[in-house]
Amino acid sequence: MPAAAFESLTLDAEGLPLHVRQRHPHGTPAVLFLHGWLDHSHGFDPLCEHLPEGWRTVLLDFRGMGQSGHAGPGAAYHLSDHLLDVEAALDGLALPSVHLVGHSLGGIVALAYAAARPERILSLTLIESLGPSGGPPEGALQRLRGFLDDARRPPNRKRYPTAEAAAERLRQANPTLSPEAALLFARHGTRQEPEGDVTFTFDPRHRRRFGQGFDEAQWLALEAAVTCPVQILRGSRGLSPS
C-alpha cells in the first residue's frame, strides 16, 4: 500500500505565512522535521518513505525558504526568528510536544528550541549538526562589519533556464550531492518566472552574514539546558565540515 500523501497548510507566524506539510494528523508519535540552510522540507522526502505508517509527520519550511513567506523590506533573518517558526508550527497545529529532527541549520534551531522549551520536546535528533562556531571573541567585530557590508549589496536572484540547470548549479556548489538529490532540491526549490526561466524560492537575503552569533561558552550553556534524549547522526560520505 502506498504511503499516505502529505497535505499542505499555511500557518501564521505573527503575520508571516509559514508553509508546512503533514500526514496522519491524528497519528502518533508526532515528529517535526527542520531542514537546512537555503533548503526546503522536500529534502526529507526520501527519509519519510521509510518512516512507520501512522506517525504524525510534520515538515516545516523556514521563513524565507521553500514555500514560506519572505520577511518584509528592510528586515533581516536571524537564528532566533527560526525558533519563532518552530513555535508557530507547534501552536498552529495544536501540538503540545513533539520529537524534533533537524538537519544542518535545522539542527541548530532544533537544539536551541529544545533548550528554551524543554517541556515541548520529547527527543532531539541532529543530522550533521551540533551547533554554530562563533569563533574567538575578537571575531565579533569582523562579523559585525561583514553584516553591514552585506546589507549594502542588493539581493541577487539568479535565473536558470531549467530546473535541471539549477540542479547542476547545486552540484557545482556541493560536488558530493548526487544528481538525484540535486534534482529533488531543484524541482521543489525553484519557481518559474513569467519569462520562462526559473529561480530558487529562497530569499537571497539569507546569504547575508549574521551580525551576532553565539560564542562557544554561550552555546555550551544552551546544550546543557537540553533535558530530552539526544541522537546525533553523522554521515560517512558526503560534505564534511572542517
Short mmCIF file of C-alpha atoms in Angstrom, two decimals:
data_model
loop_
_atom_site.label_atom_id
_atom_site.label_comp_id
_atom_site.label_asym_id
_atom_site.label_seq_id
_atom_site.Cartn_x
_atom_site.Cartn_y
_atom_site.Cartn_z
CA MET A 1 0.00 0.00 0.00
CA PRO A 2 1.46 3.43 -0.95
CA ALA A 3 2.26 5.85 1.85
CA ALA A 4 -0.34 8.48 2.66
CA ALA A 5 0.06 11.78 0.85
CA PHE A 6 1.11 14.95 2.62
CA GLU A 7 -1.31 17.85 2.91
CA SER A 8 -0.02 21.42 2.59
CA LEU A 9 -1.04 24.01 5.17
CA THR A 10 -0.27 27.67 5.76
CA LEU A 11 0.25 28.78 9.34
CA ASP A 12 0.63 32.26 10.79
CA ALA A 13 3.85 33.45 12.40
CA GLU A 14 2.89 36.95 13.58
CA GLY A 15 1.58 37.83 10.14
CA LEU A 16 4.20 35.90 8.14
CA PRO A 17 2.82 32.83 6.30
CA LEU A 18 4.65 29.60 7.08
CA HIS A 19 4.26 26.57 4.86
CA VAL A 20 4.07 23.13 6.46
CA ARG A 21 3.26 19.68 5.11
CA GLN A 22 1.86 16.92 7.27
CA ARG A 23 0.35 13.47 7.04
CA HIS A 24 -1.61 11.40 9.56
CA PRO A 25 -2.73 14.49 11.54
CA HIS A 26 -4.22 12.23 14.23
CA GLY A 27 -1.32 9.80 14.33
CA THR A 28 1.28 9.20 16.99
CA PRO A 29 4.06 9.89 17.70
CA ALA A 30 4.32 13.42 16.30
CA VAL A 31 7.63 14.30 14.62
CA LEU A 32 8.62 17.74 13.31
CA PHE A 33 11.40 17.97 10.69
CA LEU A 34 13.54 21.11 10.22
CA HIS A 35 15.57 21.49 7.03
CA GLY A 36 18.96 23.07 6.35
CA TRP A 37 20.12 26.47 5.13
CA LEU A 38 18.62 27.53 1.76
CA ASP A 39 16.82 24.17 1.58
CA HIS A 40 13.17 23.20 2.00
CA SER A 41 11.05 20.49 3.55
CA HIS A 42 11.14 18.23 0.48
CA GLY A 43 14.74 17.38 1.34
CA PHE A 44 13.27 14.92 3.86
CA ASP A 45 11.03 13.18 1.33
CA PRO A 46 13.35 10.19 0.75
CA LEU A 47 13.65 9.71 4.53
CA CYS A 48 9.89 9.91 5.05
CA GLU A 49 9.41 6.93 2.74
CA HIS A 50 11.00 4.77 5.45
CA LEU A 51 9.05 6.08 8.44
CA PRO A 52 6.45 3.81 10.05
CA GLU A 53 2.94 4.27 8.68
CA GLY A 54 0.75 6.18 11.10
CA TRP A 55 3.31 8.60 12.53
CA ARG A 56 2.15 12.21 12.54
CA THR A 57 4.87 13.65 10.31
CA VAL A 58 5.23 17.43 10.01
CA LEU A 59 7.66 19.14 7.64
CA LEU A 60 8.26 22.88 8.04
CA ASP A 61 9.63 25.43 5.56
CA PHE A 62 11.52 28.10 7.50
CA ARG A 63 10.64 31.73 6.77
CA GLY A 64 12.24 32.96 3.57
CA MET A 65 12.80 29.40 2.31
CA GLY A 66 10.74 26.79 0.50
CA GLN A 67 7.13 27.91 0.12
CA SER A 68 7.05 30.08 3.26
CA GLY A 69 6.71 33.85 3.14
CA HIS A 70 9.67 36.21 2.97
CA ALA A 71 10.46 38.87 5.52
CA GLY A 72 9.35 42.37 4.56
CA PRO A 73 11.53 45.13 3.11
CA GLY A 74 14.27 46.25 5.45
CA ALA A 75 14.07 43.08 7.57
CA ALA A 76 16.83 40.56 8.17
CA TYR A 77 16.84 36.88 9.10
CA HIS A 78 18.29 35.78 12.44
CA LEU A 79 18.60 32.41 14.14
CA SER A 80 16.09 33.41 16.79
CA ASP A 81 13.49 34.08 14.07
CA HIS A 82 13.52 30.39 13.18
CA LEU A 83 12.74 29.50 16.78
CA LEU A 84 9.58 31.57 16.28
CA ASP A 85 8.86 29.44 13.20
CA VAL A 86 9.04 26.26 15.28
CA GLU A 87 6.79 27.70 17.96
CA ALA A 88 4.30 28.93 15.36
CA ALA A 89 4.20 25.45 13.81
CA LEU A 90 3.58 23.73 17.15
CA ASP A 91 0.95 26.24 18.21
CA GLY A 92 -0.73 26.35 14.80
CA LEU A 93 -1.05 22.57 14.70
CA ALA A 94 -2.04 22.32 18.38
CA LEU A 95 0.96 20.16 19.18
CA PRO A 96 1.85 20.35 22.89
CA SER A 97 5.04 18.33 22.35
CA VAL A 98 6.94 16.60 19.53
CA HIS A 99 10.00 14.65 18.61
CA LEU A 100 12.25 17.14 16.78
CA VAL A 101 14.58 16.26 13.87
CA GLY A 102 16.89 18.86 12.35
CA HIS A 103 19.48 18.82 9.57
CA SER A 104 22.34 21.35 9.47
CA LEU A 105 20.75 24.75 10.21
CA GLY A 106 17.62 22.88 11.24
CA GLY A 107 19.64 21.00 13.83
CA ILE A 108 20.99 24.24 15.29
CA VAL A 109 17.47 25.62 15.52
CA ALA A 110 16.18 22.35 16.97
CA LEU A 111 18.81 22.28 19.72
CA ALA A 112 18.24 25.93 20.63
CA TYR A 113 14.48 25.42 20.76
CA ALA A 114 14.83 22.28 22.88
CA ALA A 115 16.93 24.29 25.35
CA ALA A 116 14.41 27.14 25.50
CA ARG A 117 11.26 24.97 25.56
CA PRO A 118 12.28 21.65 27.14
CA GLU A 119 8.68 20.80 28.05
CA ARG A 120 7.68 20.72 24.36
CA ILE A 121 10.44 18.46 23.01
CA LEU A 122 10.31 14.71 23.63
CA SER A 123 13.54 13.86 21.84
CA LEU A 124 16.09 15.54 19.60
CA THR A 125 17.75 14.09 16.50
CA LEU A 126 20.54 16.16 14.95
CA ILE A 127 21.70 15.26 11.44
CA GLU A 128 25.14 16.63 10.58
CA SER A 129 24.62 19.37 13.14
CA LEU A 130 25.64 20.17 16.67
CA GLY A 131 25.95 23.93 16.95
CA PRO A 132 27.37 27.08 15.37
CA SER A 133 31.01 28.00 15.70
CA GLY A 134 31.12 31.61 16.82
CA GLY A 135 34.89 31.66 16.96
CA PRO A 136 37.01 33.65 19.39
CA PRO A 137 35.72 36.89 20.94
CA GLU A 138 37.90 39.03 18.66
CA GLY A 139 35.91 37.75 15.68
CA ALA A 140 32.80 39.67 16.82
CA LEU A 141 33.98 42.92 15.25
CA GLN A 142 34.66 41.37 11.84
CA ARG A 143 31.29 39.62 11.96
CA LEU A 144 29.53 42.92 12.57
CA ARG A 145 31.44 44.60 9.75
CA GLY A 146 30.53 41.75 7.41
CA PHE A 147 26.87 42.13 8.31
CA LEU A 148 26.94 45.85 7.47
CA ASP A 149 28.84 45.25 4.23
CA ASP A 150 26.37 42.57 3.09
CA ALA A 151 23.40 44.84 3.84
CA ARG A 152 24.72 47.31 1.25
CA ARG A 153 24.56 44.74 -1.54
CA PRO A 154 21.17 44.37 -3.26
CA PRO A 155 19.72 40.83 -3.24
CA ASN A 156 20.78 38.89 -6.31
CA ARG A 157 18.26 36.33 -7.56
CA LYS A 158 19.98 34.27 -10.24
CA ARG A 159 18.00 32.80 -13.11
CA TYR A 160 18.39 29.40 -14.74
CA PRO A 161 16.85 28.14 -17.99
CA THR A 162 15.51 24.94 -16.39
CA ALA A 163 15.26 23.15 -13.05
CA GLU A 164 17.91 20.77 -14.38
CA ALA A 165 20.29 23.69 -14.85
CA ALA A 166 19.54 24.83 -11.29
CA ALA A 167 20.30 21.29 -10.08
CA GLU A 168 23.64 21.41 -11.84
CA ARG A 169 24.43 24.66 -10.04
CA LEU A 170 23.74 22.92 -6.73
CA ARG A 171 26.17 20.17 -7.65
CA GLN A 172 28.83 22.73 -8.54
CA ALA A 173 28.46 24.20 -5.05
CA ASN A 174 28.44 20.73 -3.45
CA PRO A 175 30.03 18.06 -5.68
CA THR A 176 29.13 15.34 -3.17
CA LEU A 177 25.42 15.87 -3.92
CA SER A 178 24.09 13.08 -6.13
CA PRO A 179 22.32 14.02 -9.38
CA GLU A 180 19.07 12.60 -8.00
CA ALA A 181 19.30 14.60 -4.78
CA ALA A 182 20.24 17.79 -6.63
CA LEU A 183 17.26 17.42 -8.94
CA LEU A 184 14.94 16.81 -5.96
CA PHE A 185 16.12 20.02 -4.30
CA ALA A 186 15.92 22.00 -7.53
CA ARG A 187 12.48 20.81 -8.64
CA HIS A 188 10.90 21.62 -5.29
CA GLY A 189 13.08 24.65 -4.55
CA THR A 190 12.55 26.70 -7.71
CA ARG A 191 9.68 28.54 -9.31
CA GLN A 192 9.05 29.53 -12.90
CA GLU A 193 9.23 33.21 -13.74
CA PRO A 194 6.94 34.89 -16.31
CA GLU A 195 9.82 34.93 -18.80
CA GLY A 196 10.03 31.13 -18.64
CA ASP A 197 13.25 30.64 -16.70
CA VAL A 198 13.42 29.53 -13.04
CA THR A 199 14.75 31.00 -9.82
CA PHE A 200 15.29 29.48 -6.40
CA THR A 201 12.48 30.21 -3.96
CA PHE A 202 14.68 31.12 -1.00
CA ASP A 203 15.11 34.80 -0.17
CA PRO A 204 18.60 35.88 -1.35
CA ARG A 205 18.94 37.90 1.85
CA HIS A 206 19.55 34.60 3.63
CA ARG A 207 23.04 34.72 2.14
CA ARG A 208 23.92 37.78 4.21
CA ARG A 209 26.15 37.22 7.20
CA PHE A 210 24.76 37.46 10.73
CA GLY A 211 25.75 40.47 12.78
CA GLN A 212 25.74 38.46 16.00
CA GLY A 213 26.49 34.90 16.98
CA PHE A 214 26.90 32.62 19.97
CA ASP A 215 30.41 32.06 21.27
CA GLU A 216 31.43 28.61 22.47
CA ALA A 217 30.63 29.26 26.12
CA GLN A 218 27.14 30.51 25.31
CA TRP A 219 26.38 27.56 23.06
CA LEU A 220 27.63 25.06 25.62
CA ALA A 221 25.24 26.67 28.12
CA LEU A 222 22.36 26.06 25.71
CA GLU A 223 23.42 22.45 25.17
CA ALA A 224 23.49 21.93 28.92
CA ALA A 225 19.87 23.11 29.16
CA VAL A 226 18.58 20.31 26.87
CA THR A 227 16.83 17.71 29.02
CA CYS A 228 15.40 15.29 26.42
CA PRO A 229 17.22 12.31 24.84
CA VAL A 230 19.54 13.42 22.02
CA GLN A 231 20.64 11.43 18.97
CA ILE A 232 23.44 12.73 16.71
CA LEU A 233 23.78 11.35 13.16
CA ARG A 234 26.84 11.93 11.00
CA GLY A 235 27.26 10.56 7.53
CA SER A 236 30.28 8.51 6.45
CA ARG A 237 30.24 10.09 2.98
CA GLY A 238 29.43 13.49 1.53
CA LEU A 239 30.21 17.04 2.55
CA SER A 240 32.10 17.05 5.84
CA PRO A 241 32.70 20.14 7.98
CA SER A 242 36.34 21.04 8.54
#
